[in-house]
PDB file of N, CA, C and O in Angstrom:
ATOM      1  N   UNK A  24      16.364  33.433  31.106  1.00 66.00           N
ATOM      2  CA  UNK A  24      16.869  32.081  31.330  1.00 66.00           C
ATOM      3  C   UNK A  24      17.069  31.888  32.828  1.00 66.00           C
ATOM      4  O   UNK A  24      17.427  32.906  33.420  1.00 66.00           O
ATOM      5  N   UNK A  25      16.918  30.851  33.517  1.00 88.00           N
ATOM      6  CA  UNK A  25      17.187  30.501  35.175  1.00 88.00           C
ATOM      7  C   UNK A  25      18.183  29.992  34.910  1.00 88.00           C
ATOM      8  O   UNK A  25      18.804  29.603  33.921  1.00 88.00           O
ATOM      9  N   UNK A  26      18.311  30.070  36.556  1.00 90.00           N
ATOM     10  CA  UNK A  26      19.640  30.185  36.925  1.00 90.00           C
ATOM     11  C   UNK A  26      19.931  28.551  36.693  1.00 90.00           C
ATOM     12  O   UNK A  26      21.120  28.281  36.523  1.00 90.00           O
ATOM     13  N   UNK A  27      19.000  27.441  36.665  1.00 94.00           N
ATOM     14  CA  UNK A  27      19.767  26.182  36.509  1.00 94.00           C
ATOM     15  C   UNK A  27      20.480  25.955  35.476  1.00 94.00           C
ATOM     16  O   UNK A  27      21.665  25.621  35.492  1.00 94.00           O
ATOM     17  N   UNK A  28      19.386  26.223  33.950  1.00 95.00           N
ATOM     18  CA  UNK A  28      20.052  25.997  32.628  1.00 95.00           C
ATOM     19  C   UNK A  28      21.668  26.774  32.393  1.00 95.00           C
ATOM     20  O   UNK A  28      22.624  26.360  31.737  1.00 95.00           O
ATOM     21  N   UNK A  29      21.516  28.109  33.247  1.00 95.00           N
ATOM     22  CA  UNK A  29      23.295  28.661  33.257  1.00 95.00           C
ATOM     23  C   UNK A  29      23.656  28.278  33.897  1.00 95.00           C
ATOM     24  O   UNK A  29      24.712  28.906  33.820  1.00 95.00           O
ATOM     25  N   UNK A  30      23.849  27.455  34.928  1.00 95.00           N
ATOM     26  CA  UNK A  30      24.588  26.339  35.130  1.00 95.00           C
ATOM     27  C   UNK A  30      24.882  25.417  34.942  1.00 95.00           C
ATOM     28  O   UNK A  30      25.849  24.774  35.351  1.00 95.00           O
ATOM     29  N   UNK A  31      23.607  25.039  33.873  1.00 96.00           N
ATOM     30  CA  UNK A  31      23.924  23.473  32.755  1.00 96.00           C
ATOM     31  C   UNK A  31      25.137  24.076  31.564  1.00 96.00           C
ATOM     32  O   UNK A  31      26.055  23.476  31.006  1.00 96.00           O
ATOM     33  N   UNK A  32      24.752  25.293  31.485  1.00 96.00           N
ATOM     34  CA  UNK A  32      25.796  26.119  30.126  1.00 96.00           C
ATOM     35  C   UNK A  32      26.900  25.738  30.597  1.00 96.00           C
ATOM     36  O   UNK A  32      27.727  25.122  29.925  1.00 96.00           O
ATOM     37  N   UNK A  33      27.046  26.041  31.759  1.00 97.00           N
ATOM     38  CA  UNK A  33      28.758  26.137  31.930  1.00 97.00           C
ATOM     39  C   UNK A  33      29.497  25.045  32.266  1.00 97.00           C
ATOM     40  O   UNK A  33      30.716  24.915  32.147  1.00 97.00           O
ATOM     41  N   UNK A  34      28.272  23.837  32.921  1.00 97.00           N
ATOM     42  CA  UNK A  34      29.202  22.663  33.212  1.00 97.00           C
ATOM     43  C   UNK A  34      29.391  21.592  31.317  1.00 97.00           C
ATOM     44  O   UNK A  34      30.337  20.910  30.923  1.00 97.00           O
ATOM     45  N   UNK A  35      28.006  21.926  30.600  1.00 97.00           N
ATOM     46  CA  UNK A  35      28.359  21.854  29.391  1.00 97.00           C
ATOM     47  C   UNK A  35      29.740  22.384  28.618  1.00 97.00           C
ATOM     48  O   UNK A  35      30.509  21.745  27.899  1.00 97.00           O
ATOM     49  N   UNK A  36      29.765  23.360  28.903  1.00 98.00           N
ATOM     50  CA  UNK A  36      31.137  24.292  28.447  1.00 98.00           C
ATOM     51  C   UNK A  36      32.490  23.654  29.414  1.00 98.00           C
ATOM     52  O   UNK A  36      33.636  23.707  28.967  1.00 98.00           O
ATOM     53  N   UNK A  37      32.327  23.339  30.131  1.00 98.00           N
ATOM     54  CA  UNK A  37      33.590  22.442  31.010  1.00 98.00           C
ATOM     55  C   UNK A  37      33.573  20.973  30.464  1.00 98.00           C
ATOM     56  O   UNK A  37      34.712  20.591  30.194  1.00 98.00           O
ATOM     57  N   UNK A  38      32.625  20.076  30.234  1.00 98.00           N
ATOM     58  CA  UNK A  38      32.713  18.605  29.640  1.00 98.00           C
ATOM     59  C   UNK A  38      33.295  19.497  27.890  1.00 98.00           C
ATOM     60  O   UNK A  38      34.379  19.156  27.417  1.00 98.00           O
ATOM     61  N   UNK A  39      32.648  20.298  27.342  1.00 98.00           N
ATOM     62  CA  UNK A  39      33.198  20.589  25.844  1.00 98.00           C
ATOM     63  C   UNK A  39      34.936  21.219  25.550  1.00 98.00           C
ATOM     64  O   UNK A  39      35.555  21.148  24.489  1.00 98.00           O
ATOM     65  N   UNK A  40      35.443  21.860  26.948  1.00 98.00           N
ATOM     66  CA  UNK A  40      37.134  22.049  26.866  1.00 98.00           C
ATOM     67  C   UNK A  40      37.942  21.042  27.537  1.00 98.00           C
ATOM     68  O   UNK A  40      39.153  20.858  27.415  1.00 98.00           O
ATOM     69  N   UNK A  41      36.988  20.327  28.364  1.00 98.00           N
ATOM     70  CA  UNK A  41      38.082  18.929  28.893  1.00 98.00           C
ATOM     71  C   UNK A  41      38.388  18.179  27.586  1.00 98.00           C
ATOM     72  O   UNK A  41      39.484  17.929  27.084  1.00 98.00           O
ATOM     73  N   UNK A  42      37.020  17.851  27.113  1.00 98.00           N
ATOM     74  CA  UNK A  42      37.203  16.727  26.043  1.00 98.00           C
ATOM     75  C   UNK A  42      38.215  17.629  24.930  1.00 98.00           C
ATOM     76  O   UNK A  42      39.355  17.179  24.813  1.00 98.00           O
ATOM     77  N   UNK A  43      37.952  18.583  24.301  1.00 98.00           N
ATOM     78  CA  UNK A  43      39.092  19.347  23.558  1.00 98.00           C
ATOM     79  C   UNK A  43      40.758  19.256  24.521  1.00 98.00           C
ATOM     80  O   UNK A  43      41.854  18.978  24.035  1.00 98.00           O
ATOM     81  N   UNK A  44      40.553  19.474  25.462  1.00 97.00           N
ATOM     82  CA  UNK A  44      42.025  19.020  25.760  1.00 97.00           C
ATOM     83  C   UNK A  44      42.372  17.270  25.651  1.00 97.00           C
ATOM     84  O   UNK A  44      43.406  16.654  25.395  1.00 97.00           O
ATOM     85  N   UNK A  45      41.273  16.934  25.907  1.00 98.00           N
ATOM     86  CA  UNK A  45      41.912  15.184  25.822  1.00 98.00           C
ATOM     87  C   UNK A  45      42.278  15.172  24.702  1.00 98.00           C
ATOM     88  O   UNK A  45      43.435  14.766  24.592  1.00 98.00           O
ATOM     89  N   UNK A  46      41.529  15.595  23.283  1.00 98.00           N
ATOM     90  CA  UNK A  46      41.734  15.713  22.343  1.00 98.00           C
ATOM     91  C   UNK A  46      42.736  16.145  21.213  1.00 98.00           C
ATOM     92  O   UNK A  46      43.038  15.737  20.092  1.00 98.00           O
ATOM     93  N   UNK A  47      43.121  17.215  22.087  1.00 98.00           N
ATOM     94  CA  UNK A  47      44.179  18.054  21.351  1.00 98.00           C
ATOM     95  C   UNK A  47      43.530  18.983  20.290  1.00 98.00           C
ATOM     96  O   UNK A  47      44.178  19.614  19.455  1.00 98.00           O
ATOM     97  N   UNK A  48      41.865  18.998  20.443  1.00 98.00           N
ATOM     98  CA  UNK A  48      41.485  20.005  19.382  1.00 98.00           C
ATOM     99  C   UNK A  48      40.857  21.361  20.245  1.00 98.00           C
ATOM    100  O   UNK A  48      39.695  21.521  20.617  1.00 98.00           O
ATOM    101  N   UNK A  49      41.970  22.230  20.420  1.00 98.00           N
ATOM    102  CA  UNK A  49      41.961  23.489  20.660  1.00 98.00           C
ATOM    103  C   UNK A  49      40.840  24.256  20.426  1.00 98.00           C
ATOM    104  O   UNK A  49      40.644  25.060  21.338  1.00 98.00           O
ATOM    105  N   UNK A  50      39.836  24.306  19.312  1.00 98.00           N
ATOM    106  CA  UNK A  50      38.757  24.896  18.984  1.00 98.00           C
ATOM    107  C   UNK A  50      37.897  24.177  19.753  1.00 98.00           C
ATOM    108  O   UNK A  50      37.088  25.007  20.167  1.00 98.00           O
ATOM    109  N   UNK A  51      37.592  23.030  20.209  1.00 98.00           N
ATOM    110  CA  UNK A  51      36.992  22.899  20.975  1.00 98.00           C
ATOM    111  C   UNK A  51      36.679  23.155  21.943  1.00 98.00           C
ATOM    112  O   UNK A  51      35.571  22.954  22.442  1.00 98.00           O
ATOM    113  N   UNK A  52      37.904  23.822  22.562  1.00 98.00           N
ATOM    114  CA  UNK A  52      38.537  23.986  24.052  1.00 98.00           C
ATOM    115  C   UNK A  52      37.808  25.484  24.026  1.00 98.00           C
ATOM    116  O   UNK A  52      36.888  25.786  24.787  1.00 98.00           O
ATOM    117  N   UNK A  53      38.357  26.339  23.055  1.00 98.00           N
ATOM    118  CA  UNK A  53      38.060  27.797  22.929  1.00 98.00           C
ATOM    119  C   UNK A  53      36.221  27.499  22.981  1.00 98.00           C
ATOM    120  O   UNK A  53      35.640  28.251  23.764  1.00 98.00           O
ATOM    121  N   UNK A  54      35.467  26.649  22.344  1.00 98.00           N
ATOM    122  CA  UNK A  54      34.125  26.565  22.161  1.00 98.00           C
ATOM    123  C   UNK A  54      33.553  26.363  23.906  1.00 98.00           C
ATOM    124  O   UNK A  54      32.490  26.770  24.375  1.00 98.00           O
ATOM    125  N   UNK A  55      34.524  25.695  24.527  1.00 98.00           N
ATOM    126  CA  UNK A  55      33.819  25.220  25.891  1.00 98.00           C
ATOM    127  C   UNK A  55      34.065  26.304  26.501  1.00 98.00           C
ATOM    128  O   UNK A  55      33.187  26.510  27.339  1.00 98.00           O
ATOM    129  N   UNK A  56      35.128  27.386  26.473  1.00 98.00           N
ATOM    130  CA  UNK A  56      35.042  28.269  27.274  1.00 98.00           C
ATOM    131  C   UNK A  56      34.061  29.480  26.738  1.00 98.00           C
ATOM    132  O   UNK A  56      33.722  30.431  27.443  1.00 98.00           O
ATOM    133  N   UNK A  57      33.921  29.408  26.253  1.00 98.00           N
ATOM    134  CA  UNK A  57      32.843  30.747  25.193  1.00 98.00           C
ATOM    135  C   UNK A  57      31.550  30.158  26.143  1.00 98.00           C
ATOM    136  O   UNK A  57      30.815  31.060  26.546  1.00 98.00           O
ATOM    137  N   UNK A  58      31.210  28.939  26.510  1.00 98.00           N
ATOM    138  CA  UNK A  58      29.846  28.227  26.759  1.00 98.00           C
ATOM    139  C   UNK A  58      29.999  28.696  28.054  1.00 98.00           C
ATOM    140  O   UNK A  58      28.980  29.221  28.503  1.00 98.00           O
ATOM    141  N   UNK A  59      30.896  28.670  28.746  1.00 98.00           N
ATOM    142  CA  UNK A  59      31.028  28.515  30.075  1.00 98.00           C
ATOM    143  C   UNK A  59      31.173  30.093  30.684  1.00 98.00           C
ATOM    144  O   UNK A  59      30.881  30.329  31.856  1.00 98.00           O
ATOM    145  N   UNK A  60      31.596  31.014  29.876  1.00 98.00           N
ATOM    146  CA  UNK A  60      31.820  32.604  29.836  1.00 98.00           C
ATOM    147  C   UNK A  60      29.879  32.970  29.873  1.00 98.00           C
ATOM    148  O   UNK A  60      29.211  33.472  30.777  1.00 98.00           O
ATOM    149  N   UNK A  61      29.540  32.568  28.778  1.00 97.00           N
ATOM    150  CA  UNK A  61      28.061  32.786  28.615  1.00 97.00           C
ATOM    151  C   UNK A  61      27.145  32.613  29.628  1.00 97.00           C
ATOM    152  O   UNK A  61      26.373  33.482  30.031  1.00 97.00           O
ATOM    153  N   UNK A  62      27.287  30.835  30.273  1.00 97.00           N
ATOM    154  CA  UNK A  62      27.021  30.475  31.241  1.00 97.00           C
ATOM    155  C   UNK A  62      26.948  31.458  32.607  1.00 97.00           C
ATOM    156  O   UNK A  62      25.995  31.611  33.371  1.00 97.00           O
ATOM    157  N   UNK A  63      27.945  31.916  32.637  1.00 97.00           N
ATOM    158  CA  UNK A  63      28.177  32.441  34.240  1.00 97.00           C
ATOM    159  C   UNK A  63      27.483  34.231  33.980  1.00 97.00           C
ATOM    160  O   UNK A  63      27.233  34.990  34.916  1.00 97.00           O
ATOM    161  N   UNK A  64      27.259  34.629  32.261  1.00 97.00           N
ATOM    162  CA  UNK A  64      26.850  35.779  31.990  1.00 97.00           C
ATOM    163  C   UNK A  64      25.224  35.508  32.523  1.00 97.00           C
ATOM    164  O   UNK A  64      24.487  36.273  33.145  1.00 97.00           O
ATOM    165  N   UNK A  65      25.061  34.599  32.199  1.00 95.00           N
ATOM    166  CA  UNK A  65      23.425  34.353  31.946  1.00 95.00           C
ATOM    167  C   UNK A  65      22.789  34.187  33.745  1.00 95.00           C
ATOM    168  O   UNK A  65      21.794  34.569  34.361  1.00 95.00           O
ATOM    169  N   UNK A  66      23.822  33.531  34.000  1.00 95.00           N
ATOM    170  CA  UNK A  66      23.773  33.498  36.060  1.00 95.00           C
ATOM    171  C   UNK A  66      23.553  34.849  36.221  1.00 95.00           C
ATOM    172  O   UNK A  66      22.493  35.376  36.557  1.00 95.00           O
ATOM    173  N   UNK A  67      24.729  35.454  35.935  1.00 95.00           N
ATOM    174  CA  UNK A  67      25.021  36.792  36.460  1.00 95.00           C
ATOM    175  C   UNK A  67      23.217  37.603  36.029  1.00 95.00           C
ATOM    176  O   UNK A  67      22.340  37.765  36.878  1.00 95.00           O
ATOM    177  N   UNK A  68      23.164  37.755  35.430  1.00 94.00           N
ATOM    178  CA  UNK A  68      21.707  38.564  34.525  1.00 94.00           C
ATOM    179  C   UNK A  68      20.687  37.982  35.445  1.00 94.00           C
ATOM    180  O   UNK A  68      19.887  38.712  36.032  1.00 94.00           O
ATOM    181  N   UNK A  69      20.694  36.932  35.558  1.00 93.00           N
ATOM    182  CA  UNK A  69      19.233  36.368  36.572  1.00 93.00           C
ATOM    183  C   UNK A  69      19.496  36.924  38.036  1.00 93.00           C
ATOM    184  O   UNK A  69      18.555  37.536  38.540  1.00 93.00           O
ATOM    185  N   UNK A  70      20.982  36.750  38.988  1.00 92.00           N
ATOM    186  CA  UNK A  70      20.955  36.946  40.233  1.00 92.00           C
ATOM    187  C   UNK A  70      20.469  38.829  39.898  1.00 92.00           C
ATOM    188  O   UNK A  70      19.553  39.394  40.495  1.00 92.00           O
ATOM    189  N   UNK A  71      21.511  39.602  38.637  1.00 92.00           N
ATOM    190  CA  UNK A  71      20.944  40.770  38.944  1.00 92.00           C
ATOM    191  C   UNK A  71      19.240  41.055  38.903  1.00 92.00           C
ATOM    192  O   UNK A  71      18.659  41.805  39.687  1.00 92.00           O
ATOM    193  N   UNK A  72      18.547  40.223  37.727  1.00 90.00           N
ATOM    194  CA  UNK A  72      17.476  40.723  37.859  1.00 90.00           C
ATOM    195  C   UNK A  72      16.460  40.518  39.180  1.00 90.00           C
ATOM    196  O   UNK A  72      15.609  41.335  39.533  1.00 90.00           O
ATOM    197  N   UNK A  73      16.773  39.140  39.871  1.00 89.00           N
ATOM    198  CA  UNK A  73      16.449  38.766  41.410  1.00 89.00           C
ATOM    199  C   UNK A  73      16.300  39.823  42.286  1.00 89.00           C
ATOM    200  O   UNK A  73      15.426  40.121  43.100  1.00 89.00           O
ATOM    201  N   UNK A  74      17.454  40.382  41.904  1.00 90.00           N
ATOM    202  CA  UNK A  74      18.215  41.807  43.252  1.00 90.00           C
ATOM    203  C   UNK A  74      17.222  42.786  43.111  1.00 90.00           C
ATOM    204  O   UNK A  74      16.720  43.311  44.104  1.00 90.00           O
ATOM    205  N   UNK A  75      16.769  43.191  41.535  1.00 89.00           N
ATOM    206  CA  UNK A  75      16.337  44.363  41.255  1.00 89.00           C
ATOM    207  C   UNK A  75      14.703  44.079  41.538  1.00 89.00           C
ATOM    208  O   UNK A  75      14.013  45.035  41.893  1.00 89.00           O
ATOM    209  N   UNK A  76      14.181  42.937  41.397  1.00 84.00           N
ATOM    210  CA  UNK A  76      13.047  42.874  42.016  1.00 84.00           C
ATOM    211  C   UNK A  76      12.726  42.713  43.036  1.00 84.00           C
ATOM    212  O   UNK A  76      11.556  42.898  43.371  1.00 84.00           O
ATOM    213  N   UNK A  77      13.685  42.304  43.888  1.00 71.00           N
ATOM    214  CA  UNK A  77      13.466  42.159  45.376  1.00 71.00           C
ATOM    215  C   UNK A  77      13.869  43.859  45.997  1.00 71.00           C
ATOM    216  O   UNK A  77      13.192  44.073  47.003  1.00 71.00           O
ATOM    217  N   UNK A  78      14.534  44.737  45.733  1.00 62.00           N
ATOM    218  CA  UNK A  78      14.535  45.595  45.972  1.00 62.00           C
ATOM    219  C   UNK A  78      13.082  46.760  45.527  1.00 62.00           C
ATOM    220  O   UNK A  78      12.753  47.777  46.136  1.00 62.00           O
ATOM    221  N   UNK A  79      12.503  46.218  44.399  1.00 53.00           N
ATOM    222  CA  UNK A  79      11.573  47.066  44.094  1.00 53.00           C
ATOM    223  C   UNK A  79       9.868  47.112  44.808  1.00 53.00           C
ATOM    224  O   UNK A  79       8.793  47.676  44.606  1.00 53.00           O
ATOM    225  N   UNK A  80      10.496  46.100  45.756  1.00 48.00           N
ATOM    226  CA  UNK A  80       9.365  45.255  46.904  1.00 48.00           C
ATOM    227  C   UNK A  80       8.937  46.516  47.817  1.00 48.00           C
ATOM    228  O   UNK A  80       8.148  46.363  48.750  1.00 48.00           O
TER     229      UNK A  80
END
């Protein structure tokens, strides 16, 4: 996955726990942060794999 769509994850996952807090529905909130945890996993996995190919140069 690139690095844009994990950054669409996570700002997705931030519009999905705001609106759960406007809301007052808590599972929602827990759902936006799970998106947004994933999000920054899925960043993380691309900058490492970046590193590891630019090092294997």
């Amino acid at each position: 996955m690139g690095k844009a769509k994990a950054k669409a994850k996570q700002a997705k996952g931030k519009m999905k726990e705001t609106a759960g807090k406007a809301m007052g529905d808590r599972e929602m909130q827990v759902e936006g942060r799970g998106e947004q945890m994933a999000g920054k996993a899925q960043e993380a996995a691309h900058d490492a794999g970046e590193r590891m190919g630019k090092s294997g140069r």
